[in-house]
Amino acid sequence: MSDEVVTPLSHEECWQMLREEEFGRLAFRLVDEVHITPVNYAVDHDTLLFRTAAGNKLLSVAMGAEVAFEIDRYDDHHARSVVVRGGARILHEDEEHRADNVPLRPWVGTPKYNVVEITPRVVTGRAFRLTRPWLHLTLDGLGQE
Amino acid sequence: MSDEVVTPLSHEECWQMLREEEFGRLAFRLVDEVHITPVNYAVDHDTLLFRTAAGNKLLSVAMGAEVAFEIDRYDDHHARSVVVRGGARILHEDEEHRADNVPLRPWVGTPKYNVVEITPRVVTGRAFRLTRPWLHLTLDGLGQE
């Protein structure tokens, strides 16, 4: 790793991390509002797929527009984040089988889903060297529940 | 925990999680574009504070507008996410001392910062019971680097 505190990730590193992770956050615009929601996703060739409850009005309004999607990972010393910006659309029924060929399962067992595809237009990633002198002040660090 | 797969978090649970975490993602609008970026933050009373590089043009344009901010945590069986929506502004120099009273240090050692305050208008949280039957298919699960 270089001496720089922030270094860009290569295109290949970004896609490798996108393939390794399965949980990200989708940001989209709804008229004047910006919304953000966690999503379980999978890479299908050069697109991202995720399932959403059928009839999610927020998302359906946002489809066709540009969205932003982020994944990250971090430990005490390093963080890296990949951001994808691109168009989103709901797959037609005869395309939904694409979601069966990737490790994309709903994390939450609600019954009916649409499959949404993000076609990346811009993919950027950054690696950060962290300085967190106050870490000992936290009670349980970044503990998971 | 209830039998429901998705349950709302109480207002108190949302703020407790906001106080426990220190890393989230900020979504903001820039004309027609939606952007998302990871940020290190801290709670100061009923606001969120974070530092950003002075002269971050993207963010300064977005100030005054409504932004969305998300934190989450997850393990193999549960996930929870808190989303804050509200206004963002850059603190004046004579207010920046507020950032010295909370455990808000730059993760990345670049020299000059502005302090941004988010004043939450809406705070919502959800807990999810996860079903991830494909987890064994991943090489290294959700491993951190």
Short mmCIF file of C-alpha atoms in Angstrom, two decimals:
data_model
loop_
_atom_site.label_atom_id
_atom_site.label_comp_id
_atom_site.label_asym_id
_atom_site.label_seq_id
_atom_site.Cartn_x
_atom_site.Cartn_y
_atom_site.Cartn_z
CA MET A 1 0.00 0.00 0.00
CA SER A 2 1.30 3.47 -0.81
CA ASP A 3 2.12 6.20 1.69
CA GLU A 4 -0.95 8.15 0.67
CA VAL A 5 -3.85 8.09 3.13
CA VAL A 6 -6.40 7.86 0.34
CA THR A 7 -5.67 5.82 -2.76
CA PRO A 8 -7.99 5.04 -5.64
CA LEU A 9 -8.92 1.43 -6.34
CA SER A 10 -8.45 0.15 -9.86
CA HIS A 11 -11.46 -0.76 -11.96
CA GLU A 12 -10.58 -4.44 -11.42
CA GLU A 13 -10.30 -4.01 -7.65
CA CYS A 14 -13.70 -2.32 -7.57
CA TRP A 15 -15.37 -5.16 -9.45
CA GLN A 16 -13.61 -7.78 -7.37
CA MET A 17 -14.98 -6.19 -4.21
CA LEU A 18 -18.43 -5.90 -5.78
CA ARG A 19 -18.34 -9.63 -6.49
CA GLU A 20 -17.14 -10.46 -2.97
CA GLU A 21 -19.72 -8.47 -1.04
CA GLU A 22 -23.48 -9.06 -0.93
CA PHE A 23 -24.79 -6.14 1.10
CA GLY A 24 -24.80 -2.49 0.08
CA ARG A 25 -26.78 0.72 0.24
CA LEU A 26 -28.84 2.19 -2.57
CA ALA A 27 -29.36 5.95 -2.78
CA PHE A 28 -32.00 7.33 -5.09
CA ARG A 29 -33.84 10.51 -5.73
CA LEU A 30 -37.56 10.96 -5.34
CA VAL A 31 -38.56 14.38 -6.63
CA ASP A 32 -36.69 16.68 -4.23
CA GLU A 33 -35.87 14.00 -1.69
CA VAL A 34 -32.86 11.74 -1.43
CA HIS A 35 -33.47 8.28 0.00
CA ILE A 36 -31.05 5.57 1.08
CA THR A 37 -31.81 1.97 1.89
CA PRO A 38 -29.77 -1.18 2.58
CA VAL A 39 -29.98 -3.89 -0.07
CA ASN A 40 -28.75 -7.41 -0.62
CA TYR A 41 -27.33 -7.63 -4.13
CA ALA A 42 -25.36 -9.80 -6.51
CA VAL A 43 -23.24 -9.14 -9.58
CA ASP A 44 -24.58 -10.54 -12.85
CA HIS A 45 -21.94 -10.02 -15.55
CA ASP A 46 -21.46 -6.24 -15.63
CA THR A 47 -24.67 -5.35 -13.79
CA LEU A 48 -25.90 -5.45 -10.20
CA LEU A 49 -29.17 -7.19 -9.34
CA PHE A 50 -31.28 -6.98 -6.23
CA ARG A 51 -34.76 -7.97 -5.22
CA THR A 52 -37.27 -5.56 -3.80
CA ALA A 53 -40.79 -5.99 -2.54
CA ALA A 54 -43.24 -5.81 -5.41
CA GLY A 55 -45.06 -2.53 -5.26
CA ASN A 56 -42.33 -0.62 -3.49
CA LYS A 57 -43.62 2.74 -4.61
CA LEU A 58 -40.53 4.66 -3.63
CA LEU A 59 -38.31 2.52 -5.78
CA SER A 60 -40.63 2.25 -8.73
CA VAL A 61 -40.76 6.03 -8.98
CA ALA A 62 -37.00 6.15 -8.89
CA MET A 63 -36.56 3.62 -11.68
CA GLY A 64 -35.28 4.99 -14.93
CA ALA A 65 -33.37 7.62 -13.01
CA GLU A 66 -29.76 7.56 -11.99
CA VAL A 67 -29.05 5.91 -8.66
CA ALA A 68 -25.95 5.52 -6.51
CA PHE A 69 -24.90 2.33 -4.74
CA GLU A 70 -22.19 1.88 -2.14
CA ILE A 71 -20.38 -1.01 -0.45
CA ASP A 72 -17.62 -0.79 2.11
CA ARG A 73 -15.53 -2.78 4.53
CA TYR A 74 -13.26 -1.62 7.29
CA ASP A 75 -11.23 -2.73 10.24
CA ASP A 76 -9.18 -0.74 12.75
CA HIS A 77 -6.56 0.35 10.25
CA HIS A 78 -8.01 0.33 6.76
CA ALA A 79 -11.27 1.04 5.00
CA ARG A 80 -12.29 0.69 1.42
CA SER A 81 -15.41 1.79 -0.32
CA VAL A 82 -16.77 1.29 -3.82
CA VAL A 83 -19.44 3.56 -5.28
CA VAL A 84 -21.42 2.71 -8.41
CA ARG A 85 -23.52 5.27 -10.22
CA GLY A 86 -25.82 4.29 -13.02
CA GLY A 87 -29.32 3.67 -14.26
CA ALA A 88 -31.80 1.39 -12.55
CA ARG A 89 -34.73 -0.50 -14.01
CA ILE A 90 -37.09 -3.25 -12.99
CA LEU A 91 -36.54 -6.43 -15.01
CA HIS A 92 -39.42 -7.77 -17.07
CA GLU A 93 -40.84 -11.11 -16.01
CA ASP A 94 -39.05 -12.92 -18.83
CA GLU A 95 -35.71 -11.57 -17.58
CA GLU A 96 -36.18 -12.37 -13.91
CA HIS A 97 -34.51 -15.77 -14.33
CA ARG A 98 -31.21 -13.89 -14.34
CA ALA A 99 -31.63 -13.54 -10.59
CA ASP A 100 -31.75 -17.34 -10.27
CA ASN A 101 -28.29 -17.73 -11.74
CA VAL A 102 -26.48 -15.57 -9.20
CA PRO A 103 -26.17 -15.93 -5.42
CA LEU A 104 -29.01 -13.49 -4.90
CA ARG A 105 -31.48 -14.63 -2.31
CA PRO A 106 -33.74 -12.40 -0.32
CA TRP A 107 -32.27 -11.85 3.10
CA VAL A 108 -35.75 -11.28 4.38
CA GLY A 109 -38.42 -13.88 3.74
CA THR A 110 -41.23 -11.73 2.44
CA PRO A 111 -43.08 -13.33 -0.41
CA LYS A 112 -43.10 -11.30 -3.61
CA TYR A 113 -40.28 -9.57 -5.38
CA ASN A 114 -39.28 -7.53 -8.32
CA VAL A 115 -35.77 -7.80 -9.63
CA VAL A 116 -34.00 -4.49 -10.12
CA GLU A 117 -30.94 -4.11 -12.34
CA ILE A 118 -28.36 -1.38 -11.97
CA THR A 119 -26.23 -0.77 -15.05
CA PRO A 120 -23.10 0.98 -13.82
CA ARG A 121 -22.06 4.08 -15.65
CA VAL A 122 -19.32 5.12 -13.22
CA VAL A 123 -17.52 2.80 -10.79
CA THR A 124 -15.07 4.33 -8.33
CA GLY A 125 -13.34 2.98 -5.27
CA ARG A 126 -11.07 4.33 -2.59
CA ALA A 127 -8.86 2.78 0.06
CA PHE A 128 -8.21 4.74 3.25
CA ARG A 129 -5.54 4.34 5.88
CA LEU A 130 -7.27 5.12 9.17
CA THR A 131 -6.06 6.87 12.27
CA ARG A 132 -8.43 6.21 15.10
CA PRO A 133 -6.69 7.16 18.34
CA TRP A 134 -10.01 7.25 20.19
CA LEU A 135 -10.91 3.65 19.45
CA HIS A 136 -10.24 2.61 23.01
CA LEU A 137 -12.92 5.06 24.12
CA THR A 138 -15.70 3.06 22.53
CA LEU A 139 -17.35 0.43 24.64
CA ASP A 140 -17.43 -2.36 22.14
CA GLY A 141 -15.72 -1.04 19.05
CA LEU A 142 -17.53 -1.96 15.91
CA GLY A 143 -19.15 -5.01 17.48
CA GLN A 144 -21.87 -6.73 15.53
CA GLU A 145 -25.06 -7.66 17.25
CA MET B 1 -37.79 -10.46 18.84
CA SER B 2 -41.17 -10.75 17.16
CA ASP B 3 -42.13 -13.31 14.52
CA GLU B 4 -42.15 -10.63 11.85
CA VAL B 5 -39.23 -10.65 9.46
CA VAL B 6 -39.05 -6.87 9.45
CA THR B 7 -39.74 -4.89 12.60
CA PRO B 8 -39.39 -1.16 13.14
CA LEU B 9 -36.92 0.12 15.69
CA SER B 10 -38.15 2.56 18.29
CA HIS B 11 -36.93 6.14 18.26
CA GLU B 12 -34.79 5.31 21.30
CA GLU B 13 -33.30 2.23 19.64
CA CYS B 14 -32.42 4.30 16.56
CA TRP B 15 -30.59 6.92 18.61
CA GLN B 16 -28.84 4.31 20.71
CA MET B 17 -27.47 2.71 17.55
CA LEU B 18 -26.51 6.12 16.16
CA ARG B 19 -24.52 6.76 19.34
CA GLU B 20 -22.87 3.32 19.21
CA GLU B 21 -21.68 3.43 15.61
CA GLU B 22 -19.14 5.78 14.11
CA PHE B 23 -19.23 4.98 10.41
CA GLY B 24 -22.10 5.60 8.00
CA ARG B 25 -22.96 6.64 4.48
CA LEU B 26 -24.18 10.05 3.40
CA ALA B 27 -26.42 10.39 0.34
CA PHE B 28 -26.98 13.80 -1.16
CA ARG B 29 -28.31 15.36 -4.28
CA LEU B 30 -26.28 17.42 -6.70
CA VAL B 31 -28.59 18.90 -9.31
CA ASP B 32 -29.90 15.79 -11.05
CA GLU B 33 -27.34 13.43 -9.59
CA VAL B 34 -27.47 11.37 -6.41
CA HIS B 35 -24.16 10.81 -4.63
CA ILE B 36 -23.24 8.54 -1.76
CA THR B 37 -20.07 8.57 0.28
CA PRO B 38 -18.84 6.85 3.46
CA VAL B 39 -18.33 9.13 6.46
CA ASN B 40 -17.03 8.89 10.00
CA TYR B 41 -19.50 10.67 12.28
CA ALA B 42 -20.44 11.30 15.87
CA VAL B 43 -23.65 12.24 17.66
CA ASP B 44 -23.66 15.67 19.33
CA HIS B 45 -26.87 16.00 21.32
CA ASP B 46 -29.62 15.60 18.73
CA THR B 47 -27.43 16.23 15.69
CA LEU B 48 -24.82 14.30 13.73
CA LEU B 49 -21.41 15.81 13.04
CA PHE B 50 -18.76 14.78 10.59
CA ARG B 51 -15.62 16.28 9.15
CA THR B 52 -15.02 16.73 5.49
CA ALA B 53 -12.10 18.07 3.53
CA ALA B 54 -12.30 21.85 3.27
CA GLY B 55 -13.30 22.78 -0.22
CA ASN B 56 -15.16 19.57 -0.98
CA LYS B 57 -17.18 21.13 -3.75
CA LEU B 58 -19.65 18.31 -4.04
CA LEU B 59 -20.65 18.57 -0.42
CA SER B 60 -20.66 22.33 -0.21
CA VAL B 61 -23.12 22.48 -3.08
CA ALA B 62 -25.33 19.97 -1.32
CA MET B 63 -25.40 21.92 1.94
CA GLY B 64 -28.69 23.52 2.80
CA ALA B 65 -30.48 20.73 1.02
CA GLU B 66 -31.96 17.61 2.52
CA VAL B 67 -29.58 14.68 2.83
CA ALA B 68 -29.99 11.06 3.88
CA PHE B 69 -27.62 9.17 6.16
CA GLU B 70 -27.52 5.44 6.88
CA ILE B 71 -25.82 3.12 9.35
CA ASP B 72 -26.21 -0.63 9.59
CA ARG B 73 -24.86 -3.73 11.24
CA TYR B 74 -25.46 -7.36 10.44
CA ASP B 75 -24.40 -10.88 11.19
CA ASP B 76 -25.53 -14.18 9.74
CA HIS B 77 -29.02 -14.01 11.22
CA HIS B 78 -29.99 -10.41 11.86
CA ALA B 79 -29.50 -7.00 10.32
CA ARG B 80 -30.53 -3.60 11.47
CA SER B 81 -30.38 -0.29 9.69
CA VAL B 82 -31.08 3.27 10.77
CA VAL B 83 -31.78 6.01 8.25
CA VAL B 84 -31.72 9.71 9.09
CA ARG B 85 -33.10 12.34 6.78
CA GLY B 86 -32.63 16.01 7.44
CA GLY B 87 -30.87 19.22 6.60
CA ALA B 88 -27.09 19.61 6.40
CA ARG B 89 -24.98 22.70 6.91
CA ILE B 90 -21.32 23.55 7.41
CA LEU B 91 -20.63 24.86 10.90
CA HIS B 92 -19.17 28.34 11.26
CA GLU B 93 -15.68 28.57 12.65
CA ASP B 94 -16.96 29.65 16.07
CA GLU B 95 -19.09 26.48 16.26
CA GLU B 96 -16.41 24.02 15.19
CA HIS B 97 -15.39 23.42 18.81
CA ARG B 98 -18.47 21.21 19.05
CA ALA B 99 -16.54 18.59 17.11
CA ASP B 100 -13.87 18.58 19.82
CA ASN B 101 -16.33 17.47 22.48
CA VAL B 102 -17.46 14.28 20.76
CA PRO B 103 -15.44 11.23 19.70
CA LEU B 104 -15.14 12.57 16.18
CA ARG B 105 -11.66 12.30 14.79
CA PRO B 106 -10.78 12.13 11.14
CA TRP B 107 -10.22 8.55 10.13
CA VAL B 108 -7.98 9.80 7.42
CA GLY B 109 -5.09 12.07 8.29
CA THR B 110 -5.55 14.80 5.73
CA PRO B 111 -4.95 18.25 7.15
CA LYS B 112 -7.91 20.60 6.79
CA TYR B 113 -11.53 20.05 7.63
CA ASN B 114 -14.93 21.57 7.73
CA VAL B 115 -17.42 20.32 10.24
CA VAL B 116 -20.81 19.42 8.81
CA GLU B 117 -23.93 19.12 10.95
CA ILE B 118 -26.96 17.07 10.05
CA THR B 119 -30.14 18.03 11.89
CA PRO B 120 -32.42 14.99 11.67
CA ARG B 121 -35.96 15.60 10.55
CA VAL B 122 -36.93 11.93 10.21
CA VAL B 123 -35.20 9.01 11.96
CA THR B 124 -36.32 5.49 11.10
CA GLY B 125 -34.86 2.09 11.81
CA ARG B 126 -35.64 -1.49 10.89
CA ALA B 127 -34.53 -4.86 12.17
CA PHE B 128 -34.50 -7.79 9.75
CA ARG B 129 -34.40 -11.50 10.39
CA LEU B 130 -32.24 -12.90 7.63
CA THR B 131 -32.47 -16.11 5.71
CA ARG B 132 -29.24 -16.68 3.91
CA PRO B 133 -29.20 -20.31 2.81
CA TRP B 134 -26.47 -19.58 0.30
CA LEU B 135 -24.03 -18.31 2.88
CA HIS B 136 -21.96 -21.47 2.62
CA LEU B 137 -21.47 -20.69 -1.05
CA THR B 138 -19.39 -17.62 -0.36
CA LEU B 139 -15.68 -18.12 -0.03
CA ASP B 140 -15.10 -16.06 3.04
CA GLY B 141 -18.50 -14.85 4.14
CA LEU B 142 -18.51 -11.23 5.18
CA GLY B 143 -14.84 -11.25 6.07
CA GLN B 144 -13.19 -7.94 6.74
CA GLU B 145 -9.85 -7.18 5.23
#
